[in-house]
PDB file of C-alpha atoms in Angstrom:
ATOM      1  CA  UNK A   1     139.940 120.757  79.747  1.00  0.00           C
ATOM      2  CA  UNK A   2     136.929 120.023  77.851  1.00  0.00           C
ATOM      3  CA  UNK A   3     133.193 119.495  78.984  1.00  0.00           C
ATOM      4  CA  UNK A   4     133.592 115.984  77.402  1.00  0.00           C
ATOM      5  CA  UNK A   5     136.237 113.616  76.379  1.00  0.00           C
ATOM      6  CA  UNK A   6     134.602 112.389  73.092  1.00  0.00           C
ATOM      7  CA  UNK A   7     135.146 116.506  71.879  1.00  0.00           C
ATOM      8  CA  UNK A   8     138.601 115.575  71.543  1.00  0.00           C
ATOM      9  CA  UNK A   9     138.272 112.615  69.542  1.00  0.00           C
ATOM     10  CA  UNK A  10     140.093 114.716  66.382  1.00  0.00           C
ATOM     11  CA  UNK A  11     142.720 115.831  68.020  1.00  0.00           C
ATOM     12  CA  UNK A  12     143.607 112.649  69.530  1.00  0.00           C
ATOM     13  CA  UNK A  13     143.620 111.473  65.870  1.00  0.00           C
ATOM     14  CA  UNK A  14     146.029 114.108  64.992  1.00  0.00           C
ATOM     15  CA  UNK A  15     148.672 112.601  67.516  1.00  0.00           C
ATOM     16  CA  UNK A  16     148.238 108.890  67.460  1.00  0.00           C
ATOM     17  CA  UNK A  17     151.223 106.861  66.888  1.00  0.00           C
ATOM     18  CA  UNK A  18     149.396 103.419  66.753  1.00  0.00           C
ATOM     19  CA  UNK A  19     151.770 102.806  63.577  1.00  0.00           C
ATOM     20  CA  UNK A  20     151.929  98.637  65.360  1.00  0.00           C
ATOM     21  CA  UNK A  21     148.655  97.738  65.399  1.00  0.00           C
ATOM     22  CA  UNK A  22     145.596  98.651  67.997  1.00  0.00           C
ATOM     23  CA  UNK A  23     146.922  98.931  71.336  1.00  0.00           C
ATOM     24  CA  UNK A  24     143.582  97.514  72.863  1.00  0.00           C
ATOM     25  CA  UNK A  25     142.267  95.616  76.002  1.00  0.00           C
ATOM     26  CA  UNK A  26     141.978  92.502  73.539  1.00  0.00           C
ATOM     27  CA  UNK A  27     145.323  92.410  72.584  1.00  0.00           C
ATOM     28  CA  UNK A  28     146.379  93.312  76.173  1.00  0.00           C
ATOM     29  CA  UNK A  29     144.967  90.753  77.219  1.00  0.00           C
ATOM     30  CA  UNK A  30     146.161  88.370  74.851  1.00  0.00           C
ATOM     31  CA  UNK A  31     149.209  89.691  75.616  1.00  0.00           C
ATOM     32  CA  UNK A  32     149.427  88.774  79.095  1.00  0.00           C
ATOM     33  CA  UNK A  33     146.055  86.643  80.482  1.00  0.00           C
ATOM     34  CA  UNK A  34     144.507  87.399  83.379  1.00  0.00           C
ATOM     35  CA  UNK A  35     145.725  84.938  85.783  1.00  0.00           C
ATOM     36  CA  UNK A  36     149.448  86.520  84.834  1.00  0.00           C
ATOM     37  CA  UNK A  37     148.419  89.675  85.085  1.00  0.00           C
ATOM     38  CA  UNK A  38     146.990  88.814  88.817  1.00  0.00           C
ATOM     39  CA  UNK A  39     150.759  88.017  89.494  1.00  0.00           C
ATOM     40  CA  UNK A  40     152.328  90.746  88.286  1.00  0.00           C
ATOM     41  CA  UNK A  41     150.263  93.355  89.583  1.00  0.00           C
ATOM     42  CA  UNK A  42     151.347  91.311  93.059  1.00  0.00           C
ATOM     43  CA  UNK A  43     154.494  91.693  91.792  1.00  0.00           C
ATOM     44  CA  UNK A  44     154.072  95.427  91.290  1.00  0.00           C
ATOM     45  CA  UNK A  45     153.074  95.945  94.938  1.00  0.00           C
ATOM     46  CA  UNK A  46     155.875  94.473  96.431  1.00  0.00           C
ATOM     47  CA  UNK A  47     158.918  95.290  94.454  1.00  0.00           C
ATOM     48  CA  UNK A  48     157.901  98.825  93.004  1.00  0.00           C
ATOM     49  CA  UNK A  49     155.233 100.276  94.753  1.00  0.00           C
ATOM     50  CA  UNK A  50     157.697 100.999  97.939  1.00  0.00           C
ATOM     51  CA  UNK A  51     159.776 103.234  95.545  1.00  0.00           C
ATOM     52  CA  UNK A  52     156.906 104.331  92.904  1.00  0.00           C
ATOM     53  CA  UNK A  53     153.225 104.579  94.799  1.00  0.00           C
ATOM     54  CA  UNK A  54     151.528 105.428  91.762  1.00  0.00           C
ATOM     55  CA  UNK A  55     148.496 103.294  91.852  1.00  0.00           C
ATOM     56  CA  UNK A  56     146.124 103.068  94.534  1.00  0.00           C
ATOM     57  CA  UNK A  57     145.752  99.879  96.017  1.00  0.00           C
ATOM     58  CA  UNK A  58     142.368 100.525  97.201  1.00  0.00           C
ATOM     59  CA  UNK A  59     140.853 100.919  93.568  1.00  0.00           C
ATOM     60  CA  UNK A  60     142.954  97.418  92.697  1.00  0.00           C
ATOM     61  CA  UNK A  61     140.871  95.579  95.070  1.00  0.00           C
ATOM     62  CA  UNK A  62     143.853  95.190  97.288  1.00  0.00           C
ATOM     63  CA  UNK A  63     143.858  94.043 101.402  1.00  0.00           C
ATOM     64  CA  UNK A  64     146.692  93.177 103.555  1.00  0.00           C
ATOM     65  CA  UNK A  65     145.798  89.640 103.779  1.00  0.00           C
ATOM     66  CA  UNK A  66     145.275  89.629  99.353  1.00  0.00           C
ATOM     67  CA  UNK A  67     146.854  91.094  97.348  1.00  0.00           C
ATOM     68  CA  UNK A  68     146.754  89.481  94.039  1.00  0.00           C
ATOM     69  CA  UNK A  69     143.380  91.387  92.416  1.00  0.00           C
ATOM     70  CA  UNK A  70     140.272  90.048  91.176  1.00  0.00           C
ATOM     71  CA  UNK A  71     139.737  89.973  87.433  1.00  0.00           C
ATOM     72  CA  UNK A  72     137.258  92.579  87.696  1.00  0.00           C
ATOM     73  CA  UNK A  73     139.886  95.174  89.115  1.00  0.00           C
ATOM     74  CA  UNK A  74     141.762  94.808  85.920  1.00  0.00           C
ATOM     75  CA  UNK A  75     138.995  94.927  83.484  1.00  0.00           C
ATOM     76  CA  UNK A  76     138.391  98.626  85.009  1.00  0.00           C
ATOM     77  CA  UNK A  77     142.026  99.718  85.061  1.00  0.00           C
ATOM     78  CA  UNK A  78     142.695 101.762  81.603  1.00  0.00           C
ATOM     79  CA  UNK A  79     144.860  99.676  79.209  1.00  0.00           C
ATOM     80  CA  UNK A  80     147.787 102.174  79.026  1.00  0.00           C
ATOM     81  CA  UNK A  81     148.316 102.334  83.073  1.00  0.00           C
ATOM     82  CA  UNK A  82     147.464  98.184  83.107  1.00  0.00           C
ATOM     83  CA  UNK A  83     150.198  97.502  80.285  1.00  0.00           C
ATOM     84  CA  UNK A  84     152.774 100.287  82.363  1.00  0.00           C
ATOM     85  CA  UNK A  85     151.917  98.029  85.526  1.00  0.00           C
ATOM     86  CA  UNK A  86     152.751  94.785  83.974  1.00  0.00           C
ATOM     87  CA  UNK A  87     156.017  96.224  81.726  1.00  0.00           C
ATOM     88  CA  UNK A  88     157.439  97.485  85.369  1.00  0.00           C
ATOM     89  CA  UNK A  89     156.797  94.089  87.069  1.00  0.00           C
ATOM     90  CA  UNK A  90     158.343  91.777  84.479  1.00  0.00           C
ATOM     91  CA  UNK A  91     161.895  92.167  85.751  1.00  0.00           C
ATOM     92  CA  UNK A  92     160.219  90.570  89.131  1.00  0.00           C
ATOM     93  CA  UNK A  93     159.049  87.269  87.389  1.00  0.00           C
ATOM     94  CA  UNK A  94     161.409  84.979  88.424  1.00  0.00           C
ATOM     95  CA  UNK A  95     160.223  85.920  92.106  1.00  0.00           C
ATOM     96  CA  UNK A  96     156.834  84.439  91.538  1.00  0.00           C
ATOM     97  CA  UNK A  97     156.865  80.395  91.570  1.00  0.00           C
ATOM     98  CA  UNK A  98     154.297  80.576  88.912  1.00  0.00           C
ATOM     99  CA  UNK A  99     155.132  83.066  86.636  1.00  0.00           C
ATOM    100  CA  UNK A 100     158.963  81.746  86.518  1.00  0.00           C
ATOM    101  CA  UNK A 101     158.349  78.976  84.845  1.00  0.00           C
ATOM    102  CA  UNK A 102     155.870  80.564  82.040  1.00  0.00           C
ATOM    103  CA  UNK A 103     158.170  83.160  81.799  1.00  0.00           C
ATOM    104  CA  UNK A 104     160.778  80.333  80.547  1.00  0.00           C
ATOM    105  CA  UNK A 105     158.532  79.372  77.768  1.00  0.00           C
ATOM    106  CA  UNK A 106     156.334  82.565  76.693  1.00  0.00           C
ATOM    107  CA  UNK A 107     157.514  86.059  78.135  1.00  0.00           C
ATOM    108  CA  UNK A 108     155.252  88.386  77.261  1.00  0.00           C
ATOM    109  CA  UNK A 109     156.841  90.967  75.165  1.00  0.00           C
ATOM    110  CA  UNK A 110     157.591  93.644  77.786  1.00  0.00           C
ATOM    111  CA  UNK A 111     158.503  96.531  74.690  1.00  0.00           C
ATOM    112  CA  UNK A 112     154.920  96.078  73.251  1.00  0.00           C
ATOM    113  CA  UNK A 113     154.000  96.935  76.370  1.00  0.00           C
ATOM    114  CA  UNK A 114     155.692  99.930  76.831  1.00  0.00           C
ATOM    115  CA  UNK A 115     154.926 101.064  73.615  1.00  0.00           C
ATOM    116  CA  UNK A 116     151.133 100.416  74.073  1.00  0.00           C
ATOM    117  CA  UNK A 117     151.314 102.537  77.028  1.00  0.00           C
ATOM    118  CA  UNK A 118     153.233 105.227  75.038  1.00  0.00           C
ATOM    119  CA  UNK A 119     151.158 104.930  72.108  1.00  0.00           C
ATOM    120  CA  UNK A 120     148.038 105.799  74.666  1.00  0.00           C
ATOM    121  CA  UNK A 121     149.809 108.576  76.404  1.00  0.00           C
ATOM    122  CA  UNK A 122     150.099 110.602  73.030  1.00  0.00           C
ATOM    123  CA  UNK A 123     145.895 110.187  72.226  1.00  0.00           C
ATOM    124  CA  UNK A 124     145.034 110.627  75.992  1.00  0.00           C
ATOM    125  CA  UNK A 125     147.316 113.835  76.640  1.00  0.00           C
ATOM    126  CA  UNK A 126     144.133 115.649  74.817  1.00  0.00           C
ATOM    127  CA  UNK A 127     141.818 113.953  78.170  1.00  0.00           C
ATOM    128  CA  UNK A 128     144.045 113.780  80.593  1.00  0.00           C
ATOM    129  CA  UNK A 129     142.960 111.573  83.631  1.00  0.00           C
ATOM    130  CA  UNK A 130     145.009 110.509  86.849  1.00  0.00           C
ATOM    131  CA  UNK A 131     145.456 107.327  84.712  1.00  0.00           C
ATOM    132  CA  UNK A 132     147.311 108.880  81.754  1.00  0.00           C
ATOM    133  CA  UNK A 133     149.680 110.582  84.848  1.00  0.00           C
ATOM    134  CA  UNK A 134     150.562 107.461  86.460  1.00  0.00           C
ATOM    135  CA  UNK A 135     151.639 105.982  83.295  1.00  0.00           C
ATOM    136  CA  UNK A 136     153.690 108.884  82.061  1.00  0.00           C
ATOM    137  CA  UNK A 137     155.577 108.242  85.256  1.00  0.00           C
ATOM    138  CA  UNK A 138     156.024 104.615  84.994  1.00  0.00           C
ATOM    139  CA  UNK A 139     157.148 105.285  81.720  1.00  0.00           C
ATOM    140  CA  UNK A 140     159.889 107.680  82.607  1.00  0.00           C
ATOM    141  CA  UNK A 141     161.207 104.924  84.949  1.00  0.00           C
ATOM    142  CA  UNK A 142     161.236 102.171  82.044  1.00  0.00           C
ATOM    143  CA  UNK A 143     163.784  99.731  82.484  1.00  0.00           C
ATOM    144  CA  UNK A 144     166.376 100.456  79.817  1.00  0.00           C
ATOM    145  CA  UNK A 145     168.905  97.300  78.237  1.00  0.00           C
ATOM    146  CA  UNK A 146     172.306  97.857  78.479  1.00  0.00           C
ATOM    147  CA  UNK A 147     173.658  99.678  75.624  1.00  0.00           C
ATOM    148  CA  UNK A 148     171.251 102.586  76.252  1.00  0.00           C
ATOM    149  CA  UNK A 149     171.648 103.014  80.260  1.00  0.00           C
ATOM    150  CA  UNK A 150     175.026 103.321  79.503  1.00  0.00           C
ATOM    151  CA  UNK A 151     174.940 106.412  77.719  1.00  0.00           C
ATOM    152  CA  UNK A 152     173.210 109.962  78.661  1.00  0.00           C
ATOM    153  CA  UNK A 153     169.752 110.581  78.439  1.00  0.00           C
ATOM    154  CA  UNK A 154     168.602 112.312  74.984  1.00  0.00           C
ATOM    155  CA  UNK A 155     166.390 115.139  75.125  1.00  0.00           C
ATOM    156  CA  UNK A 156     163.328 113.262  75.135  1.00  0.00           C
ATOM    157  CA  UNK A 157     163.440 112.704  78.639  1.00  0.00           C
ATOM    158  CA  UNK A 158     163.483 116.357  80.058  1.00  0.00           C
ATOM    159  CA  UNK A 159     160.691 117.217  77.340  1.00  0.00           C
ATOM    160  CA  UNK A 160     158.778 114.392  78.621  1.00  0.00           C
ATOM    161  CA  UNK A 161     159.448 115.252  82.406  1.00  0.00           C
ATOM    162  CA  UNK A 162     157.952 118.990  81.257  1.00  0.00           C
ATOM    163  CA  UNK A 163     154.995 117.143  79.717  1.00  0.00           C
ATOM    164  CA  UNK A 164     154.445 115.185  83.237  1.00  0.00           C
ATOM    165  CA  UNK A 165     154.852 118.387  85.199  1.00  0.00           C
ATOM    166  CA  UNK A 166     151.987 120.166  82.732  1.00  0.00           C
ATOM    167  CA  UNK A 167     149.275 117.283  82.827  1.00  0.00           C
ATOM    168  CA  UNK A 168     149.948 117.666  86.423  1.00  0.00           C
ATOM    169  CA  UNK A 169     148.973 121.417  86.561  1.00  0.00           C
ATOM    170  CA  UNK A 170     146.315 120.825  84.135  1.00  0.00           C
ATOM    171  CA  UNK A 171     144.863 118.212  87.160  1.00  0.00           C
ATOM    172  CA  UNK A 172     145.348 120.575  89.877  1.00  0.00           C
ATOM    173  CA  UNK A 173     148.007 118.002  91.661  1.00  0.00           C
ATOM    174  CA  UNK A 174     149.665 121.125  92.604  1.00  0.00           C
ATOM    175  CA  UNK A 175     146.843 122.903  94.620  1.00  0.00           C
ATOM    176  CA  UNK A 176     146.453 120.953  98.270  1.00  0.00           C
ATOM    177  CA  UNK A 177     143.335 118.584  97.495  1.00  0.00           C
ATOM    178  CA  UNK A 178     143.111 117.352 101.328  1.00  0.00           C
ATOM    179  CA  UNK A 179     139.670 119.622 101.905  1.00  0.00           C
ATOM    180  CA  UNK A 180     137.822 118.552  98.421  1.00  0.00           C
ATOM    181  CA  UNK A 181     135.086 116.568  98.153  1.00  0.00           C
ATOM    182  CA  UNK A 182     136.515 113.564  96.252  1.00  0.00           C
ATOM    183  CA  UNK A 183     136.758 110.068  97.704  1.00  0.00           C
ATOM    184  CA  UNK A 184     139.733 109.778  99.968  1.00  0.00           C
ATOM    185  CA  UNK A 185     141.698 107.241  97.910  1.00  0.00           C
ATOM    186  CA  UNK A 186     141.881 109.635  95.718  1.00  0.00           C
ATOM    187  CA  UNK A 187     143.006 112.275  97.739  1.00  0.00           C
ATOM    188  CA  UNK A 188     146.101 110.209  98.840  1.00  0.00           C
ATOM    189  CA  UNK A 189     146.939 109.321  95.532  1.00  0.00           C
ATOM    190  CA  UNK A 190     147.337 112.917  93.916  1.00  0.00           C
ATOM    191  CA  UNK A 191     149.040 113.932  96.681  1.00  0.00           C
ATOM    192  CA  UNK A 192     151.366 110.745  96.199  1.00  0.00           C
ATOM    193  CA  UNK A 193     151.683 111.323  92.525  1.00  0.00           C
ATOM    194  CA  UNK A 194     152.255 115.174  93.185  1.00  0.00           C
ATOM    195  CA  UNK A 195     155.553 114.478  95.309  1.00  0.00           C
ATOM    196  CA  UNK A 196     156.597 111.608  92.967  1.00  0.00           C
ATOM    197  CA  UNK A 197     156.888 114.296  89.934  1.00  0.00           C
ATOM    198  CA  UNK A 198     158.590 116.945  92.329  1.00  0.00           C
ATOM    199  CA  UNK A 199     160.836 114.452  93.205  1.00  0.00           C
ATOM    200  CA  UNK A 200     161.292 113.624  89.326  1.00  0.00           C
ATOM    201  CA  UNK A 201     161.562 117.523  88.341  1.00  0.00           C
ATOM    202  CA  UNK A 202     164.253 118.577  91.125  1.00  0.00           C
ATOM    203  CA  UNK A 203     166.545 115.306  90.767  1.00  0.00           C
ATOM    204  CA  UNK A 204     166.474 115.198  86.728  1.00  0.00           C
ATOM    205  CA  UNK A 205     166.861 118.935  86.689  1.00  0.00           C
ATOM    206  CA  UNK A 206     170.142 119.120  89.210  1.00  0.00           C
ATOM    207  CA  UNK A 207     171.326 116.333  87.283  1.00  0.00           C
ATOM    208  CA  UNK A 208     170.955 117.189  83.254  1.00  0.00           C
ATOM    209  CA  UNK A 209     171.940 120.496  84.362  1.00  0.00           C
ATOM    210  CA  UNK A 210     168.177 122.169  83.359  1.00  0.00           C
ATOM    211  CA  UNK A 211     166.055 124.968  85.286  1.00  0.00           C
ATOM    212  CA  UNK A 212     163.181 123.189  86.805  1.00  0.00           C
ATOM    213  CA  UNK A 213     159.661 123.623  85.787  1.00  0.00           C
ATOM    214  CA  UNK A 214     158.636 123.168  89.378  1.00  0.00           C
ATOM    215  CA  UNK A 215     158.889 126.583  91.641  1.00  0.00           C
ATOM    216  CA  UNK A 216     158.069 126.544  95.113  1.00  0.00           C
ATOM    217  CA  UNK A 217     155.635 129.789  94.861  1.00  0.00           C
ATOM    218  CA  UNK A 218     153.285 127.561  92.399  1.00  0.00           C
ATOM    219  CA  UNK A 219     152.124 124.835  94.478  1.00  0.00           C
ATOM    220  CA  UNK A 220     151.370 124.000  98.117  1.00  0.00           C
ATOM    221  CA  UNK A 221     150.621 120.765  98.515  1.00  0.00           C
ATOM    222  CA  UNK A 222     151.576 119.934 102.498  1.00  0.00           C
ATOM    223  CA  UNK A 223     154.365 117.292 102.629  1.00  0.00           C
ATOM    224  CA  UNK A 224     153.483 113.614 102.788  1.00  0.00           C
ATOM    225  CA  UNK A 225     152.660 111.705 106.189  1.00  0.00           C
ATOM    226  CA  UNK A 226     151.286 108.227 106.723  1.00  0.00           C
ATOM    227  CA  UNK A 227     147.713 108.820 106.660  1.00  0.00           C
ATOM    228  CA  UNK A 228     148.974 109.367 102.403  1.00  0.00           C
ATOM    229  CA  UNK A 229     149.764 105.120 102.298  1.00  0.00           C
ATOM    230  CA  UNK A 230     146.353 104.119 104.175  1.00  0.00           C
ATOM    231  CA  UNK A 231     144.264 102.208 102.068  1.00  0.00           C
ATOM    232  CA  UNK A 232     140.501 101.193 102.303  1.00  0.00           C
ATOM    233  CA  UNK A 233     138.912  97.744 102.058  1.00  0.00           C
ATOM    234  CA  UNK A 234     136.258  97.605  99.025  1.00  0.00           C
ATOM    235  CA  UNK A 235     133.320  98.300 100.202  1.00  0.00           C
ATOM    236  CA  UNK A 236     134.158  99.881 103.371  1.00  0.00           C
ATOM    237  CA  UNK A 237     133.160 102.935 105.081  1.00  0.00           C
ATOM    238  CA  UNK A 238     135.540 105.628 106.409  1.00  0.00           C
ATOM    239  CA  UNK A 239     134.919 103.818 109.505  1.00  0.00           C
ATOM    240  CA  UNK A 240     138.294 102.500 111.044  1.00  0.00           C
ATOM    241  CA  UNK A 241     136.721  98.959 110.570  1.00  0.00           C
ATOM    242  CA  UNK A 242     137.780  99.336 106.617  1.00  0.00           C
ATOM    243  CA  UNK A 243     140.980 101.115 106.826  1.00  0.00           C
ATOM    244  CA  UNK A 244     144.433  99.374 106.950  1.00  0.00           C
ATOM    245  CA  UNK A 245     147.981 101.129 107.960  1.00  0.00           C
ATOM    246  CA  UNK A 246     150.326  99.246 106.030  1.00  0.00           C
ATOM    247  CA  UNK A 247     154.558  99.862 106.619  1.00  0.00           C
ATOM    248  CA  UNK A 248     155.103 103.126 104.939  1.00  0.00           C
ATOM    249  CA  UNK A 249     157.185 103.110 101.505  1.00  0.00           C
ATOM    250  CA  UNK A 250     160.663 103.826 102.952  1.00  0.00           C
ATOM    251  CA  UNK A 251     162.428 104.522  99.859  1.00  0.00           C
ATOM    252  CA  UNK A 252     159.656 106.898  98.358  1.00  0.00           C
ATOM    253  CA  UNK A 253     160.014 108.780 101.431  1.00  0.00           C
ATOM    254  CA  UNK A 254     163.237 109.116 101.218  1.00  0.00           C
ATOM    255  CA  UNK A 255     163.316 110.041  97.823  1.00  0.00           C
ATOM    256  CA  UNK A 256     161.106 113.066  98.625  1.00  0.00           C
ATOM    257  CA  UNK A 257     163.268 114.048 101.751  1.00  0.00           C
ATOM    258  CA  UNK A 258     166.239 114.401  99.609  1.00  0.00           C
ATOM    259  CA  UNK A 259     164.352 116.733  96.584  1.00  0.00           C
ATOM    260  CA  UNK A 260     163.577 118.834  98.991  1.00  0.00           C
ATOM    261  CA  UNK A 261     167.813 118.849  99.551  1.00  0.00           C
ATOM    262  CA  UNK A 262     168.618 118.574  95.819  1.00  0.00           C
ATOM    263  CA  UNK A 263     166.618 121.614  95.295  1.00  0.00           C
ATOM    264  CA  UNK A 264     168.116 123.901  97.939  1.00  0.00           C
ATOM    265  CA  UNK A 265     171.423 122.344  96.108  1.00  0.00           C
ATOM    266  CA  UNK A 266     170.610 123.978  93.041  1.00  0.00           C
ATOM    267  CA  UNK A 267     168.856 127.035  94.184  1.00  0.00           C
ATOM    268  CA  UNK A 268     172.181 127.845  95.983  1.00  0.00           C
ATOM    269  CA  UNK A 269     174.191 128.031  93.042  1.00  0.00           C
TER     270      UNK A 269
END
């Protein structure tokens, strides 16, 4: 890993695939204004997060009584991650009283948002942060149109899973982090991300007939528990008054448990 992101500028240019214009925050804000984006994030938390808890609610400034982020939270979120969150939530816009009307007249182009996410992944992969990994996982789960959903995945999908696993290991997600001196929200996020990647690897290797990238002897992250789904009110200390225990994202917990069974099935043949 490079000591400074600026050292990889030339490498980023080599793998850049931004042929459709600059994927900048200005363009993202033009496609999805803040008032629209705030509600999309709220929809993401409600409908996507229980199955894919890939973002930190604490870092978005969310609380049990406030599920809509403030503009400052959107501005400090990397463009690629925000574009992927917006695009993931767009299919649920009909469930918001405000967005369902706007969607009729001026719906943001989901394809362009996903393209922005991918273009920036291809650059930021040289200096990866957790946001790159979060974006890549969401991109892997992007909704497909009816024609593409009815055919088998191309080799790109399995290759992209390998890229995600490589990113995770470069960031040390395969190592237990609960004893590390990093913020509590990051520990929770890192652990959830690892188990999400583990699930992707096991299910896709089983369904696609590929040898898995992740092997039991090469990681030591403990199983998920309720502490991995806590979140703190912004500005609160680590005391219990600032900690909230929401309902566990049951679909994700079930997916992870079933992934372990999938691994056993794969290894038995």
